[in-house]
Coordinates of C-alpha atoms in Angstrom, one line a residue:
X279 CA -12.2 -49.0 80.7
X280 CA -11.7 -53.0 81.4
X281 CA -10.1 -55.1 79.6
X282 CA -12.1 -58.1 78.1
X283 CA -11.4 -61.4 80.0
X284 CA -10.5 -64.3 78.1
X285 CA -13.1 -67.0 77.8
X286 CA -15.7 -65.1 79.7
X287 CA -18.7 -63.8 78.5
X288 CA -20.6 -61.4 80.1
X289 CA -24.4 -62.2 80.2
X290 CA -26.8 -59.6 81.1
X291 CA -30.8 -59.4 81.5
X292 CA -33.3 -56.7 80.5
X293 CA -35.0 -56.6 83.5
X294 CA -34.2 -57.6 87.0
X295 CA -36.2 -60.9 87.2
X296 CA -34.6 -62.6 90.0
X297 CA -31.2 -64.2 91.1
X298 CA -32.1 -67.4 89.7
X299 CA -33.8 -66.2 86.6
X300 CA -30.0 -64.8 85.8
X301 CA -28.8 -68.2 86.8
X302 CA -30.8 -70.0 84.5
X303 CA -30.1 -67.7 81.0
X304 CA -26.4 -68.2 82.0
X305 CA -26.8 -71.9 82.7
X306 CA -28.4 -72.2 79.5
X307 CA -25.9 -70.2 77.7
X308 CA -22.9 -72.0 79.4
X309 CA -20.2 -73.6 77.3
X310 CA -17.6 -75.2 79.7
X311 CA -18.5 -79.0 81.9
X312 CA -19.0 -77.3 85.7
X313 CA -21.1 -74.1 86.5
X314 CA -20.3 -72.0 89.5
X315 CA -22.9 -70.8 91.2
X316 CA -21.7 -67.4 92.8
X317 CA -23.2 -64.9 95.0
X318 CA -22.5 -60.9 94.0
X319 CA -22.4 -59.9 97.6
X320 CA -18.5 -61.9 97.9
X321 CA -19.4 -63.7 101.3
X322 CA -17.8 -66.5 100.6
X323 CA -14.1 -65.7 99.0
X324 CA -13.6 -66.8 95.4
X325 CA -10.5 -68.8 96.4
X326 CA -12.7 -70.9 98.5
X327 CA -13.0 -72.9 94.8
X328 CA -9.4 -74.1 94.6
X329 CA -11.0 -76.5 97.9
X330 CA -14.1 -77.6 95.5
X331 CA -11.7 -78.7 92.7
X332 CA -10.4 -81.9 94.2
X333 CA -13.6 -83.0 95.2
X334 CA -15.1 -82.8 91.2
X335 CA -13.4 -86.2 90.5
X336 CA -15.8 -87.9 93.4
X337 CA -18.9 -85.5 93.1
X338 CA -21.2 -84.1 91.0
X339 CA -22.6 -81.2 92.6
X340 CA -21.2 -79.3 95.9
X341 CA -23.0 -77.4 97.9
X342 CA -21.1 -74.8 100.2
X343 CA -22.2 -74.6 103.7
X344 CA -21.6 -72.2 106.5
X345 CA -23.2 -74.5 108.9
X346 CA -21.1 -77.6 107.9
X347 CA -18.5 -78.6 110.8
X348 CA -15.3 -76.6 110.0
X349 CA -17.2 -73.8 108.2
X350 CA -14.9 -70.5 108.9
X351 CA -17.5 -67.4 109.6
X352 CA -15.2 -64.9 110.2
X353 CA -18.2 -62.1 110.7
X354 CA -21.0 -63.5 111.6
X355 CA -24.9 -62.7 110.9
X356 CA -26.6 -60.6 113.3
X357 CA -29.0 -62.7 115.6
X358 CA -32.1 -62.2 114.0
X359 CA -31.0 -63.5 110.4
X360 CA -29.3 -66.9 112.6
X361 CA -32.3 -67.5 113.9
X362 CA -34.6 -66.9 110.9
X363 CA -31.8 -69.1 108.7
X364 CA -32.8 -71.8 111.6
X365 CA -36.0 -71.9 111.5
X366 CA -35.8 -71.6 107.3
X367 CA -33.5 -75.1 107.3
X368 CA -36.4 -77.0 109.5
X369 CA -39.2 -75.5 106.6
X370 CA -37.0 -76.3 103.8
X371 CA -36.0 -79.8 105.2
X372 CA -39.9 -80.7 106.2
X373 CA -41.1 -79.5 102.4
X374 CA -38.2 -81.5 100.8
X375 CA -36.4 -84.0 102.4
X376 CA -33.3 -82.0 101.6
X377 CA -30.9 -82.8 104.7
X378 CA -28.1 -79.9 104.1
X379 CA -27.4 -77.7 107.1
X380 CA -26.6 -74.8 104.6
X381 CA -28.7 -74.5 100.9
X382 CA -29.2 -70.7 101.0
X383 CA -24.7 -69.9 100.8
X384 CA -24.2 -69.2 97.3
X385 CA -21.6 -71.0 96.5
X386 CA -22.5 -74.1 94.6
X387 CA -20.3 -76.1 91.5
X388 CA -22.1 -78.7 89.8
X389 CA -21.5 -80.8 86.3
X390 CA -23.0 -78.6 83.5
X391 CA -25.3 -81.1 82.4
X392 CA -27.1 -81.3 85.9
X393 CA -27.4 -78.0 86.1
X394 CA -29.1 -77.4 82.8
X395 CA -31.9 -80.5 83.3
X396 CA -32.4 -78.8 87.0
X397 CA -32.4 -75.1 85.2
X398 CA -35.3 -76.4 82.4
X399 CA -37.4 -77.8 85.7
X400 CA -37.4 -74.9 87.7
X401 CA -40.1 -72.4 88.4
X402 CA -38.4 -70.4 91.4
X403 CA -36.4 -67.4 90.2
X404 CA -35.7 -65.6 93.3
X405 CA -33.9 -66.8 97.1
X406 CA -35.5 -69.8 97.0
X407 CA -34.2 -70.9 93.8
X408 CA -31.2 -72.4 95.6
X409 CA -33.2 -74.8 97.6
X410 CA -34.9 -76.2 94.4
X411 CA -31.5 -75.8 92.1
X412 CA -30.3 -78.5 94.9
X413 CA -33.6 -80.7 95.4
X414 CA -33.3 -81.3 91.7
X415 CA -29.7 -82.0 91.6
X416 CA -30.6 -84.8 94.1
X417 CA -33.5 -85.8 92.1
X418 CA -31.7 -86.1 89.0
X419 CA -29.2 -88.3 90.9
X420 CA -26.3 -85.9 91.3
X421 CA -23.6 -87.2 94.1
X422 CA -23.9 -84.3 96.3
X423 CA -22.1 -83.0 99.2
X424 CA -22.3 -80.6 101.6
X425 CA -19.2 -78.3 101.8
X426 CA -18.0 -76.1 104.5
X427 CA -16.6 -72.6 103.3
X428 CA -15.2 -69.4 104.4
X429 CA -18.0 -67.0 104.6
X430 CA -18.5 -63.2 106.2
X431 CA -21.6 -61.7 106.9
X432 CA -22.2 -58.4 104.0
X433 CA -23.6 -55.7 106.0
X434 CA -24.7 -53.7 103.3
X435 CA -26.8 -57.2 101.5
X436 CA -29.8 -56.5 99.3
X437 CA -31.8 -59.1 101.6
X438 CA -34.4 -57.9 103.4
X439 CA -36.3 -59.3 106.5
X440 CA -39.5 -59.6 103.9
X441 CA -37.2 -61.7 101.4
X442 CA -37.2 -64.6 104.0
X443 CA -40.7 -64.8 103.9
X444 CA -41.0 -64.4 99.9
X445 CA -38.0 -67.3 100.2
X446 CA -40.6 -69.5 102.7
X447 CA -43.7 -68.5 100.2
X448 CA -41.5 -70.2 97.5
X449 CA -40.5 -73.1 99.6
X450 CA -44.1 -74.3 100.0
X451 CA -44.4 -73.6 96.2
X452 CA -41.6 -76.2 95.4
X453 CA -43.3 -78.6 98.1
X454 CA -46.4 -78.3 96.5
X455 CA -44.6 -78.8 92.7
X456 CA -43.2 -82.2 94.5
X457 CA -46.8 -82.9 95.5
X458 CA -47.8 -82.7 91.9
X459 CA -45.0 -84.5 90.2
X460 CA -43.6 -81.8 88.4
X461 CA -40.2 -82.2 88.4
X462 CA -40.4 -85.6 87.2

């Protein structure tokens, strides 16, 4: 049996609604001034934060980034995925304006209180839930910056080749929210 951690709660859904619906009940619920937003899978190592920390003093949201110059992949993504995370950055740049090299990594810290105004605008709960968690970060006038990480491809990852087109589906959702003035 585990032992309980101090100051951590552990949050947990009904149902499986989504990555980012998860993200948004613990946002909600959270207590402390930065969130960590944290993939299951481990790609990018935990320890990878003590290199975020300095940079909370000039920043308000950080985005890791395999594709950022000095970005250690130390096992890389088969082809296909490379090539499909490609040609995702050009959609999600086109339907945004969002310049990152890298907003699908899962490894993000921001302030608390920008995540919980981005968290109340959102309508994406699943993979593409990153791109508008980051979109509205900007919008709400975070200082953002792209951050490169350690990061290893998961062989055994829950993502599935029809995931990047549910992830592209909810691109052009979020470009059609900024269309309406939604987020505003």
């Amino acid at each position: 049996r585990q032992q309980p951690v101090p100051n951590v709660t552990v949050i947990t859904q009904p149902v499986n609604a989504g990555k980012f619906a998860a993200f948004k009940t613990g946002v909600q619920q959270a207590q402390y001034s930065w969130i960590l937003l944290y993939d299951a899978d481990g790609s990018t190592p935990i320890a990878v934060l003590e290199q975020f920390i300095p940079l909370t003093q000039q920043y308000d949201c950080l985005i890791g980034s395999r594709r950022a110059h000095d970005a250690n992949i130390t096992v890389p993504q088969p082809i296909f995925r490379t090539i499909l995370g490609r040609f995702s950055y050009y959609t999600i740049r086109l339907a945004t304006g969002i310049r990152f090299k890298d907003t699908q990594c899962g490894f993000n810290l921001c302030l608390a209180n920008i995540a919980k105004r981005a968290v109340n605008k959102m309508i994406i709960n699943r993979f593409a839930g990153d791109v508008e968690f980051i979109y509205l970060a900007i919008l709400f006038g975070a200082r953002t910056k792209e951050v490169p990480v350690e990061w290893h491809d998961t062989p055994n990852s829950k993502v599935r080749l029809k995931d990047y087109f549910h992830s592209l589906r909810d691109v052009f959702k979020i470009r059609r929210a900024i269309k309406q003035g939604r987020y505003h």
